[in-house]
Backbone as CSV, one residue per row, in Angstrom:
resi,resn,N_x,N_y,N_z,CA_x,CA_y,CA_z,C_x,C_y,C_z
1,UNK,0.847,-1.196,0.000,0.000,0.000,0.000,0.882,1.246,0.000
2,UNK,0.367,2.229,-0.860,1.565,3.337,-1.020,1.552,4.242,0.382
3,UNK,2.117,5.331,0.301,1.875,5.937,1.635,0.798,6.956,1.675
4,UNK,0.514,7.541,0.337,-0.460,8.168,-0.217,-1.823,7.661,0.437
5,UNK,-1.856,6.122,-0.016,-3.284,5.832,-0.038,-3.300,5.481,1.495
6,UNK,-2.047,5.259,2.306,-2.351,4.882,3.972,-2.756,6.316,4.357
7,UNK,-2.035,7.264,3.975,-2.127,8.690,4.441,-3.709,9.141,4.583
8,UNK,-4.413,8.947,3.051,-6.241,9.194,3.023,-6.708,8.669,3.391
9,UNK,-6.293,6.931,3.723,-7.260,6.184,4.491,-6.914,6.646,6.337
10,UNK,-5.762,6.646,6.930,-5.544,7.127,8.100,-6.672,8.559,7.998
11,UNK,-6.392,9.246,7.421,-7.477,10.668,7.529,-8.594,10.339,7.583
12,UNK,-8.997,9.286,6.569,-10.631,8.880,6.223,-10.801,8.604,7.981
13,UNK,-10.061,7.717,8.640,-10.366,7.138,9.779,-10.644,8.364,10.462
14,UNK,-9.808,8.590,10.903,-9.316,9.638,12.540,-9.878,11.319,12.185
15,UNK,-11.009,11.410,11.244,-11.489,12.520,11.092,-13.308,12.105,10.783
16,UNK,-13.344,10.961,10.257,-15.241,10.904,9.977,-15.805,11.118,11.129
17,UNK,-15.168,11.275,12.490,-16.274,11.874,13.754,-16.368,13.252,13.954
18,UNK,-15.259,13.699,13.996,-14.905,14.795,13.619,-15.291,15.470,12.883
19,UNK,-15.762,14.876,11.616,-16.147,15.949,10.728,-17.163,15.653,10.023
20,UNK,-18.168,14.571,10.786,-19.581,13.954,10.293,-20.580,14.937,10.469
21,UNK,-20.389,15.813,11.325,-21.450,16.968,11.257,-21.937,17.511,9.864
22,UNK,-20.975,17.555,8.845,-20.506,18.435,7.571,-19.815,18.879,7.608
23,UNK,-19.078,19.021,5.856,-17.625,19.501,4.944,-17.570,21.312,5.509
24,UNK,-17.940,22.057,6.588,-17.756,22.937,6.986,-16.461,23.133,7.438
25,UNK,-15.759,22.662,7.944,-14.449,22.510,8.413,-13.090,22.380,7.493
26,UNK,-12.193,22.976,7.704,-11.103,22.076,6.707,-10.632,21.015,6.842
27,UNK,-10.700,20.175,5.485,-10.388,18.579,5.763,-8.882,18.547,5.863
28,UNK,-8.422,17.682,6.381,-6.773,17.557,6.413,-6.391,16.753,5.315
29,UNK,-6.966,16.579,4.366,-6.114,16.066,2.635,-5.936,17.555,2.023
30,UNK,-6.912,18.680,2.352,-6.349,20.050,2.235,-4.850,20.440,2.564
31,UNK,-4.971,19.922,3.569,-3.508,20.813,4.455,-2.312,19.787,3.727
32,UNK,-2.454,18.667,3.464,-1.185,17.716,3.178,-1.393,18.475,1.081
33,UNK,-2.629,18.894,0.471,-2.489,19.711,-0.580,-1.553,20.443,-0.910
34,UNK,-1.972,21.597,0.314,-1.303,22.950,0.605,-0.048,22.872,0.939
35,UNK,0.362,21.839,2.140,1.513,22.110,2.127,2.778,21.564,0.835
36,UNK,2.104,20.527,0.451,2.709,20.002,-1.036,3.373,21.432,-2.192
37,UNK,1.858,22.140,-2.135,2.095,23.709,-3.146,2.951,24.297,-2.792
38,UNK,3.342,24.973,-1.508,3.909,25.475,-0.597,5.754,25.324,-0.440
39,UNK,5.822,23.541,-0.420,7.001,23.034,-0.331,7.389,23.419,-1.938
40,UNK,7.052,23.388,-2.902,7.070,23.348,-4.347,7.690,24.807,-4.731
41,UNK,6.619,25.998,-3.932,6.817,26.894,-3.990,7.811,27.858,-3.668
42,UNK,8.645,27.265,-2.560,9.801,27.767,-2.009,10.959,27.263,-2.376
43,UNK,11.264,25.768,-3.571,12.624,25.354,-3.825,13.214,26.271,-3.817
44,UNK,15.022,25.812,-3.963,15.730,27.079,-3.569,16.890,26.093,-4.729
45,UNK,17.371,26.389,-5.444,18.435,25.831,-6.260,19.701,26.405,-5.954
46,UNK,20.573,24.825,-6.120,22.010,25.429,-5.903,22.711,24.502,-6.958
47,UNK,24.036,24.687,-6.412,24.816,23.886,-7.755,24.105,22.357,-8.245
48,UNK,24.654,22.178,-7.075,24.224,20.404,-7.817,22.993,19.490,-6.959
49,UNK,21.982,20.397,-5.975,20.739,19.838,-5.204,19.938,21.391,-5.723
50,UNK,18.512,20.720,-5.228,17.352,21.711,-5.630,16.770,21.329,-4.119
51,UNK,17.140,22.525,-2.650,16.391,22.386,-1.796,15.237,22.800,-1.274
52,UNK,14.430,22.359,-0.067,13.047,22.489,-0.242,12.872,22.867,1.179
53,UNK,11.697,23.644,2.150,11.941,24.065,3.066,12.071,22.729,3.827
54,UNK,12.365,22.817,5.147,12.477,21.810,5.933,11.429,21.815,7.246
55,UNK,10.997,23.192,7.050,9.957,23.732,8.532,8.761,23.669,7.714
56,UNK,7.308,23.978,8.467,6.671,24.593,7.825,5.363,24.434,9.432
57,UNK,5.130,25.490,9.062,3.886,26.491,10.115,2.807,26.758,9.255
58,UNK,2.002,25.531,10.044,0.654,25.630,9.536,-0.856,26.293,10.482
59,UNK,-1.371,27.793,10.395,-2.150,28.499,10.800,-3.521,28.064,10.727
60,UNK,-4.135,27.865,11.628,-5.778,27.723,11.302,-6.614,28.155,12.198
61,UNK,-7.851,28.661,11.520,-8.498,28.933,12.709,-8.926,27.784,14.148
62,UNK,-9.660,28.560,14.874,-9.663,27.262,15.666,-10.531,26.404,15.905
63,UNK,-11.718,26.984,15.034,-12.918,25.801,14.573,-12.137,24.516,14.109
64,UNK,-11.382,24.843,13.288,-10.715,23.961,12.513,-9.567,23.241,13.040
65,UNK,-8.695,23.941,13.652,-7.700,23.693,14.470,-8.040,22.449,15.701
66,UNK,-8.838,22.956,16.412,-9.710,21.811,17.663,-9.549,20.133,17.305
67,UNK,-10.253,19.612,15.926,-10.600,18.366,15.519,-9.244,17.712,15.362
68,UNK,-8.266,18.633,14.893,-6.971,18.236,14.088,-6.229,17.755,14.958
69,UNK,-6.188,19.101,16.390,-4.963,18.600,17.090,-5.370,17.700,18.500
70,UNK,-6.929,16.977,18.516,-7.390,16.327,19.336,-6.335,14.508,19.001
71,UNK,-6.378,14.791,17.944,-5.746,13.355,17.811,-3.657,13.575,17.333
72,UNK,-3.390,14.486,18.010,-1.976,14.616,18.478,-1.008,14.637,17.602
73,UNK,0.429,13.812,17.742,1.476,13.613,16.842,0.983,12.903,15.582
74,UNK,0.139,11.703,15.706,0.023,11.033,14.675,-0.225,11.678,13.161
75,UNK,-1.010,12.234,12.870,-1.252,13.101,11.974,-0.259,14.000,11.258
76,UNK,0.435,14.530,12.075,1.698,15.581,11.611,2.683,14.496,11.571
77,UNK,3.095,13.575,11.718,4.072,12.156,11.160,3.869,11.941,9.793
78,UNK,2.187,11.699,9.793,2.415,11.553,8.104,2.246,12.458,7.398
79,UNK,1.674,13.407,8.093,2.483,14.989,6.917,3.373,14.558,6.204
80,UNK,4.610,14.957,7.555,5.544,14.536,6.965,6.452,13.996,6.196
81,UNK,5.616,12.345,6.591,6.328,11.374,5.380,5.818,11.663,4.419
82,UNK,4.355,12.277,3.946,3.680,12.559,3.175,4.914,13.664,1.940
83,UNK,4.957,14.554,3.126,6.251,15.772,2.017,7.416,14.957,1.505
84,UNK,8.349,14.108,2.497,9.112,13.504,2.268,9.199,12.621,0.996
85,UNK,7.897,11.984,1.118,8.016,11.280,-0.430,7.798,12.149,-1.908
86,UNK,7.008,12.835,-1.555,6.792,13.810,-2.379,7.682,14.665,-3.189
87,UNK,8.555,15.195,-2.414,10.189,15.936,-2.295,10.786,14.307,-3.455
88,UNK,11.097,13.591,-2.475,12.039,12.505,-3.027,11.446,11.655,-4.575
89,UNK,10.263,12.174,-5.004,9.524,11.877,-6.093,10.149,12.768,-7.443
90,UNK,10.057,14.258,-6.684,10.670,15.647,-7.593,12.295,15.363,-7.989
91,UNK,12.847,14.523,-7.236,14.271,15.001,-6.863,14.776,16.061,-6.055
92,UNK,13.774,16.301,-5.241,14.403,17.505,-3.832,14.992,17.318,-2.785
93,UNK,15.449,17.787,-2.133,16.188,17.681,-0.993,15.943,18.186,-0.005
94,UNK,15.601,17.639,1.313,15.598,18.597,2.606,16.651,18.767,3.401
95,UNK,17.025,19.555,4.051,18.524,19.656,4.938,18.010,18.997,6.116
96,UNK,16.713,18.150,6.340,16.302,17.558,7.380,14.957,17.052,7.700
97,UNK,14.557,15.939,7.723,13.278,15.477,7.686,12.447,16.772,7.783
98,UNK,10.726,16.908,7.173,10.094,18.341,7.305,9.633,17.918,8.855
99,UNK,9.931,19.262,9.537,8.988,19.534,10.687,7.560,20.336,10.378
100,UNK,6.472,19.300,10.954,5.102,20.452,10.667,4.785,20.623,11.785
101,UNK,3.916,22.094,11.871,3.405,22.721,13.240,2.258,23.203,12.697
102,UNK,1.289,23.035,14.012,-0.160,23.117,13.813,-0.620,24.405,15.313
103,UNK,-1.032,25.531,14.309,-1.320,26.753,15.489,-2.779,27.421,15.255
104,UNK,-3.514,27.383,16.291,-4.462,28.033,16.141,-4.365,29.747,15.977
105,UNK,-4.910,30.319,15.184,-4.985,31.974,14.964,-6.400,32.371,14.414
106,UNK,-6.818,32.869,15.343,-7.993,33.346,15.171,-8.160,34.661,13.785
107,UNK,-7.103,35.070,13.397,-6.873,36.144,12.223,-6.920,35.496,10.934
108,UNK,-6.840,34.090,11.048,-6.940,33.005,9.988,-8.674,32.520,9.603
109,UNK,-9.431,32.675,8.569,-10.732,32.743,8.644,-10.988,30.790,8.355
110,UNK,-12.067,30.829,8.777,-12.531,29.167,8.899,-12.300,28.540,7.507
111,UNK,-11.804,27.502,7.118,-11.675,26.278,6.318,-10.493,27.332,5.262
112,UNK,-9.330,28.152,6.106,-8.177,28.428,4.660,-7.282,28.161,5.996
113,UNK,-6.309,28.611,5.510,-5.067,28.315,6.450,-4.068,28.967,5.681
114,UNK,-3.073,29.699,6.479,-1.699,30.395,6.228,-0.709,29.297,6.710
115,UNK,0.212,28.941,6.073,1.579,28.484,5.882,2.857,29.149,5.681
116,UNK,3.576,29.312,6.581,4.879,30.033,6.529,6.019,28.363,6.207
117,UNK,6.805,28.878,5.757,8.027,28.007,5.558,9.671,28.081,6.060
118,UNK,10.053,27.678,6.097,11.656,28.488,7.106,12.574,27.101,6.270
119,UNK,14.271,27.480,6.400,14.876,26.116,5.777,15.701,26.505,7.439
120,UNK,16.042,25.041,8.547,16.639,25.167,9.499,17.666,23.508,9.579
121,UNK,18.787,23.680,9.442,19.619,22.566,9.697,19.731,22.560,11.398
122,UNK,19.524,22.633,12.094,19.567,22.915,13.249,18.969,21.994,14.206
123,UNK,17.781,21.230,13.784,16.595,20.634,14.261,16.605,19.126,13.843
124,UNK,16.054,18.619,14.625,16.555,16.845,14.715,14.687,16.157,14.784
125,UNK,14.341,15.652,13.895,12.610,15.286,13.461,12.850,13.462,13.635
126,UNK,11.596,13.314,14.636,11.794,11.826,15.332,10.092,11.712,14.451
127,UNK,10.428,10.424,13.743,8.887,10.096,13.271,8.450,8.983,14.122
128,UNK,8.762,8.893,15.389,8.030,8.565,16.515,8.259,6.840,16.197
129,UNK,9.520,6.469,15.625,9.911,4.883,15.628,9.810,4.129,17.414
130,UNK,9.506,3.099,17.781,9.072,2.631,18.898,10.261,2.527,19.484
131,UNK,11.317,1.626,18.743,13.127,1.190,19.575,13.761,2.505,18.627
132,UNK,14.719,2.026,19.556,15.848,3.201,18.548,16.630,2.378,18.518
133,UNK,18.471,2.607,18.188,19.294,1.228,17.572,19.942,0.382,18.276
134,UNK,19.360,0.635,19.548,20.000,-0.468,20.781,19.027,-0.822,21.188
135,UNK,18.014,-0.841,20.441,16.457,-1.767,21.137,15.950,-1.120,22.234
136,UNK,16.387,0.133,22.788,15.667,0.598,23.993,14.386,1.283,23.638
137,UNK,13.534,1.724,24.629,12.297,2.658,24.355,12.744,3.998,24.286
138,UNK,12.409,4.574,23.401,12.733,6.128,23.402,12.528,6.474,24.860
139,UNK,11.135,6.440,25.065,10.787,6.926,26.434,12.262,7.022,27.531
140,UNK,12.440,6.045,27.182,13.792,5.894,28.493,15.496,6.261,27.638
141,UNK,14.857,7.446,26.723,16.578,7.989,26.310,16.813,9.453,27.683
142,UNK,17.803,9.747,27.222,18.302,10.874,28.111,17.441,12.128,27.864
143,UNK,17.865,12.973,28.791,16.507,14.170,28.656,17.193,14.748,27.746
144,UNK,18.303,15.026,27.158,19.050,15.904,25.816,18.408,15.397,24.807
145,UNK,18.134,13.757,24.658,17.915,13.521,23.174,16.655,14.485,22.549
146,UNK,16.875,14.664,21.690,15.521,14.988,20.503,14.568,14.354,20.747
147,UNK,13.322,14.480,20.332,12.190,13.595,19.754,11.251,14.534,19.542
148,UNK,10.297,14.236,18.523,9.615,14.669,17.942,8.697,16.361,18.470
149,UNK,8.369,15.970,19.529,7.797,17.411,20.256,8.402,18.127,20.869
150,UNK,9.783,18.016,21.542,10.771,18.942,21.687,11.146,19.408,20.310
151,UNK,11.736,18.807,19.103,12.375,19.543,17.961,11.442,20.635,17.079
152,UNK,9.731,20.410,17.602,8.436,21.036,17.108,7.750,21.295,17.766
153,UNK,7.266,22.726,17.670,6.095,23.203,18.782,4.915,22.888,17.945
154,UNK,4.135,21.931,19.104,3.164,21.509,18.019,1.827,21.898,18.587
155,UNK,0.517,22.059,18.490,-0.324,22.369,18.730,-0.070,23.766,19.569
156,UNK,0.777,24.714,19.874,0.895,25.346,20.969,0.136,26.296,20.175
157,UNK,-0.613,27.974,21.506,-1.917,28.208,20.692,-1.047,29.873,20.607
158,UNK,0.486,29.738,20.815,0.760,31.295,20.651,1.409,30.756,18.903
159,UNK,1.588,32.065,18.161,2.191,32.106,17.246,3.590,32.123,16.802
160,UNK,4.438,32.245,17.908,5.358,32.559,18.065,6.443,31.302,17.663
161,UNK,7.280,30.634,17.580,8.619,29.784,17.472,9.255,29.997,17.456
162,UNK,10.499,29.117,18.305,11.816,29.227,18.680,12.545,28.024,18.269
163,UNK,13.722,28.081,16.943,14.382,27.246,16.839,16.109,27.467,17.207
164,UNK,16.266,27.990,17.870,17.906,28.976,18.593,18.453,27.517,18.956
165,UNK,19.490,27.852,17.958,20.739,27.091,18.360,21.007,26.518,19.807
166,UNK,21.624,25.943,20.014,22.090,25.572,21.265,23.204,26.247,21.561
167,UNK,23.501,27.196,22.481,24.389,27.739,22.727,24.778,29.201,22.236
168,UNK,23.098,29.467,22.050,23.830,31.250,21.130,23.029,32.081,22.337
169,UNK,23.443,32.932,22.387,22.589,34.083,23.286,22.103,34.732,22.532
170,UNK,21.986,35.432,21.830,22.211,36.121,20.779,21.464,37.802,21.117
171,UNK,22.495,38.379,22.289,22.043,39.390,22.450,23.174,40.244,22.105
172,UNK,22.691,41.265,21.743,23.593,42.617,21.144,23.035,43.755,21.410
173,UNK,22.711,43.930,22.513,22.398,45.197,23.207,22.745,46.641,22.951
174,UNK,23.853,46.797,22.320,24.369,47.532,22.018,23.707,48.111,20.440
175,UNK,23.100,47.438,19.988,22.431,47.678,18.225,20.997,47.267,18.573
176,UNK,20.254,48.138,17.435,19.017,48.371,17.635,18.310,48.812,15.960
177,UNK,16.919,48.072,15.356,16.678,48.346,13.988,15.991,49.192,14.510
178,UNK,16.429,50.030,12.970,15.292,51.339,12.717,14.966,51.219,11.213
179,UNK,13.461,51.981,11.234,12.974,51.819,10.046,13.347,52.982,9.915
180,UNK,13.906,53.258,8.047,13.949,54.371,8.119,13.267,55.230,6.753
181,UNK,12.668,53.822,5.870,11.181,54.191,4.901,10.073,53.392,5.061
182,UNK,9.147,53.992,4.567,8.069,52.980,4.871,6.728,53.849,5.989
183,UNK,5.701,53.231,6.065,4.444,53.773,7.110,5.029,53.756,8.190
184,UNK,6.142,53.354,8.840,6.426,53.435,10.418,7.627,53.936,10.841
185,UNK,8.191,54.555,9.701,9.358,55.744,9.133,9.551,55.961,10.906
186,UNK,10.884,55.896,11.623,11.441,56.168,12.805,11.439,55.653,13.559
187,UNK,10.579,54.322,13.677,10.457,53.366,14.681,11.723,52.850,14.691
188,UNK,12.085,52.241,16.010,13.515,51.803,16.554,13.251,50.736,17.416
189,UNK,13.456,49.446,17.107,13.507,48.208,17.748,14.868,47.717,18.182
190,UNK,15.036,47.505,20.019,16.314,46.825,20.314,16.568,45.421,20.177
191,UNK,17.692,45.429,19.805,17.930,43.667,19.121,18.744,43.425,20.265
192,UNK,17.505,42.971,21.431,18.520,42.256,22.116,17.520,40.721,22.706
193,UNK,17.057,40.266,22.034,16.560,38.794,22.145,17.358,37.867,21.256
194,UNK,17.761,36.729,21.383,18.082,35.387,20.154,17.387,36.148,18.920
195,UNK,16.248,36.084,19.088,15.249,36.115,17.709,14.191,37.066,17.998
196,UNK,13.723,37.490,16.287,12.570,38.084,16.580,12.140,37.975,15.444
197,UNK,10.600,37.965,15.721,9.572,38.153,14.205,9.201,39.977,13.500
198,UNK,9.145,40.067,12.235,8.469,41.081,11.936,7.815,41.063,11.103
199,UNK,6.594,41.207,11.017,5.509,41.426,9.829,4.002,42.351,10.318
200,UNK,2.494,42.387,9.791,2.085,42.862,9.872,0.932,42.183,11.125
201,UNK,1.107,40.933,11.550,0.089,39.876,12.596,0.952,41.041,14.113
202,UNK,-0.585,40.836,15.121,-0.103,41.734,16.301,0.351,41.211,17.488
203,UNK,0.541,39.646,16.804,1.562,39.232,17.859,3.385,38.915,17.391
204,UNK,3.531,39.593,16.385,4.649,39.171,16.044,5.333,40.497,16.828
205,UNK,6.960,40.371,16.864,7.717,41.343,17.821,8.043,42.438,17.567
206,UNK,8.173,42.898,16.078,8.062,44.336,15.657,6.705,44.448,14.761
207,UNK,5.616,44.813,14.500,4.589,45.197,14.135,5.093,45.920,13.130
208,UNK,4.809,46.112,11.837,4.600,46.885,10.527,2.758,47.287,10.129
209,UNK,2.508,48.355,9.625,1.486,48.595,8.908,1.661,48.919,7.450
210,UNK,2.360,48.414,7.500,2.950,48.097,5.659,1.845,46.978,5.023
211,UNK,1.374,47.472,4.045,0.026,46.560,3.212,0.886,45.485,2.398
212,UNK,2.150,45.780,2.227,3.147,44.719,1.287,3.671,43.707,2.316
213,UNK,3.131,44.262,3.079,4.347,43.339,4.503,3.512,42.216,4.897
214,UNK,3.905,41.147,4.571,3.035,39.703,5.013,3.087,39.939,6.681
215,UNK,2.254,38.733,6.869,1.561,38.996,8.225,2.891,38.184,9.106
216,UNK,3.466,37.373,8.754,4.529,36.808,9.128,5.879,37.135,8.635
217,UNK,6.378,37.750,8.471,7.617,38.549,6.891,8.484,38.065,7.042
218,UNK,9.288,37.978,8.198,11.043,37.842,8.282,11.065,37.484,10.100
219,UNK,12.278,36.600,9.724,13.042,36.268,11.113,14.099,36.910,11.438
220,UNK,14.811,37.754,12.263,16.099,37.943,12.352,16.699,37.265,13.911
221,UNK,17.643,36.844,13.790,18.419,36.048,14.627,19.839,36.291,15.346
222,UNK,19.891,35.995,16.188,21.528,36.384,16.270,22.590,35.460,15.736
223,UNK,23.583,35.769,15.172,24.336,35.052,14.342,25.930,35.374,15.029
224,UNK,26.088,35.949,16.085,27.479,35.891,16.806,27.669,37.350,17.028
225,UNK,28.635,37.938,17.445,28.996,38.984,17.815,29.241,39.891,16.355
226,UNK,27.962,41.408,16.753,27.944,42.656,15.794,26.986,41.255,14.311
227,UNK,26.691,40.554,14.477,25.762,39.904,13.121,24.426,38.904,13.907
228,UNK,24.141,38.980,12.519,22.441,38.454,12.533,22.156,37.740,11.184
229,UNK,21.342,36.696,11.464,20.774,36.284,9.856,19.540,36.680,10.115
230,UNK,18.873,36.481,8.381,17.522,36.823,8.384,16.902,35.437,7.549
231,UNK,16.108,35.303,8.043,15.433,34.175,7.070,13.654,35.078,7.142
232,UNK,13.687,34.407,5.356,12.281,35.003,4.497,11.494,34.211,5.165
233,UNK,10.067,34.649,6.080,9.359,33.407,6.438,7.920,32.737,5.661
234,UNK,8.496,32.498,3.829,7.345,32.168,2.665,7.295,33.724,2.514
235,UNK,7.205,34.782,2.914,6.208,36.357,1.998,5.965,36.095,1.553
236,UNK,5.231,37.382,0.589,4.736,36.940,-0.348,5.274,37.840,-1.498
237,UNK,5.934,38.895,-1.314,6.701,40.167,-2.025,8.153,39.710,-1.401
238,UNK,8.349,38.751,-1.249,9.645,38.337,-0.700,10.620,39.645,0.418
239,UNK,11.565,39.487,0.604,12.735,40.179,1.321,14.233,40.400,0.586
240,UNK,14.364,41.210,1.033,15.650,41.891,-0.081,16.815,42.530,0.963
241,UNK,17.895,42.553,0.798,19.086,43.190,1.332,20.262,43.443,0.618
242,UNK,20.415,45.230,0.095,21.160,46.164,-0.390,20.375,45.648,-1.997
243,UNK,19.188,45.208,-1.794,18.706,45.342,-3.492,18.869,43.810,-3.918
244,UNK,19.148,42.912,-2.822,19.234,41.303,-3.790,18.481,40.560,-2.830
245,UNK,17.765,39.872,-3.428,16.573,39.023,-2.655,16.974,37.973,-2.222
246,UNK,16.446,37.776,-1.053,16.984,36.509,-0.117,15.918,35.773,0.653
247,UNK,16.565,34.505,0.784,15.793,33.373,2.114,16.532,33.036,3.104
248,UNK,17.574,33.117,3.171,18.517,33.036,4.867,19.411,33.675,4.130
249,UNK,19.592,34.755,4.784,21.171,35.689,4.817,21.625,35.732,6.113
250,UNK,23.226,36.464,5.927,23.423,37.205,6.869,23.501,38.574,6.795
251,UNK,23.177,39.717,7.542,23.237,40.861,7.869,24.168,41.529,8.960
252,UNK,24.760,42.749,8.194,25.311,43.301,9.417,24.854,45.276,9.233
253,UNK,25.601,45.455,10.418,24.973,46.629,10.545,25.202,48.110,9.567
254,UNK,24.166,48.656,8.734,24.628,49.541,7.784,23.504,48.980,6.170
255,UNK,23.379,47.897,6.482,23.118,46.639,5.167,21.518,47.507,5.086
256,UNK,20.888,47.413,3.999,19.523,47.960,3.765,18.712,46.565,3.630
257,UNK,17.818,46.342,4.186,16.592,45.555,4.592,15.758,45.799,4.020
258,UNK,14.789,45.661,2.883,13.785,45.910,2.562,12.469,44.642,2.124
259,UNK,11.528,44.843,3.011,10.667,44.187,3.140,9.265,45.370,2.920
260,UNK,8.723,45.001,1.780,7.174,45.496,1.437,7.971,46.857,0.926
261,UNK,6.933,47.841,1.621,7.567,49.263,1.070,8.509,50.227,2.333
262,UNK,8.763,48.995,3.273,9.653,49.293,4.395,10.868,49.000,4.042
263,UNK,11.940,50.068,4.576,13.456,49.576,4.625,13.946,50.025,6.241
264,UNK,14.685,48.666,6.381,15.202,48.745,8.078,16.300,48.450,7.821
265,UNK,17.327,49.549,8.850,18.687,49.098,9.166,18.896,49.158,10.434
266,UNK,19.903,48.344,10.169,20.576,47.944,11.530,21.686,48.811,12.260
267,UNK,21.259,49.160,13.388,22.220,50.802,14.000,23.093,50.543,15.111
268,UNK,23.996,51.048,15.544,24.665,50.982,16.341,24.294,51.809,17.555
269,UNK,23.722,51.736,18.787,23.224,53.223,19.979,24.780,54.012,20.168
270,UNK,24.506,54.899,20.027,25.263,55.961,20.270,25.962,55.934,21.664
């Protein structure tokens, strides 16, 4: 049996109660759709591989959200393998099994869903195998190891994610973005967290009212002392720095940022 047809029949199962009321709801052969388009949509070509995101953040409202994440990991496993084969069908590549995440957002209207994408080598994806290679139970590995819901925030109901290295602080107290075109022309954000989000949603960490500015836009990160990367998170007018468009850069301070009809740089406090 392919994995395809276990994948619709697993759904057929673990959703006809769920969703016997009526097709009001979004079905989850949607979301394994979407995220298919999505993964497709973001390849990234290099010399000799064509890579594909490895994250992906899936938004729903929470009518919809409720049914999905009542029945837990199982479901987002075969996402997964679901992308995985899919990818390995194209000839794509992931820098790491896909992680999927499932978030309720009420700014998301009933039966659509927003998908952001991120590429992170960083992150270690357990498809929930019973032994591992010394026959023990996961259950009884060390509290460091990985597994599946530590490497993914999964059902959690803020919007927010954290994939920070192990071992970065990534504070720079000393530097701080300012916009310095755009609807919010003077605003000044201190970069002194690991990470932060910016787009136009009002829980992300710098807020834009930029109409070009996706609701999720950009990550910036700390990347070591006086630097930062940025990763594109999917936009939809993409992200640009000194005029060349990007999906994970690095940035340093002086570099022009432009996202929507905003440009932010990165400043040094006086």
């Amino acid at each position: 049996m392919s994995l395809l047809t276990r994948f619709e029949g697993m759904a057929e199962f673990l959703f006809t109660e769920a969703f016997k009321k009526g097709a009001t709801r979004l079905q989850p052969v949607e979301i394994a759709k979407e995220l298919v388009k999505a993964m497709l949509k973001n390849k990234q070509v290099s010399i000799s591989q064509v890579y594909v995101p490895n994250i992906y953040r899936v938004y729903l409202h929470s009518s919809d959200w409720g049914p999905i994440a009542s029945f837990g990991d199982a479901f987002l496993i075969e996402l997964s393998k679901y992308l995985f084969v899919e990818a390995e069908r194209n000839g794509y590549t992931f820098l790491t099994k896909p992680a999927i995440e499932l978030h309720a957002d009420e700014t998301v209207n009933p039966r659509q869903m927003v998908i952001e994408v991120d590429f992170d080598d960083s992150i270690d994806v357990n498809w929930g195998e019973e032994l591992d290679d010394q026959g023990e139970e996961r259950e009884n590995a060390p509290p460091n190891s990985s597994n599946w819901r530590e490497s993914t925030t999964i059902f959690r109901e803020s919007v927010k994610t954290n994939f920070q290295p192990e071992g970065k602080s990534g504070r720079n107290s000393d530097y701080f973005l300012e916009i310095i075109e755009g609807p919010d022309t003077g605003q000044k954000f201190p970069l002194q967290e690991a990470e932060f989000f910016i787009g136009r949603h009002g829980q992300c960490d710098l807020v834009l009212h930029d109409p070009e500015v996706s609701r999720r836009h950009l990550k910036i990160a700390s990347g070591g002392e006086n630097g930062w990367w940025l990763d594109d998170l999917g936009s939809t007018n993409g992200s640009f720095v000194n005029g060349q468009r990007i999906t994970h850069q690095t940035t340093a301070p002086g570099d022009r940022i432009k996202i929507g009809q905003s440009v932010l740089v990165i400043q040094r406090a006086p």
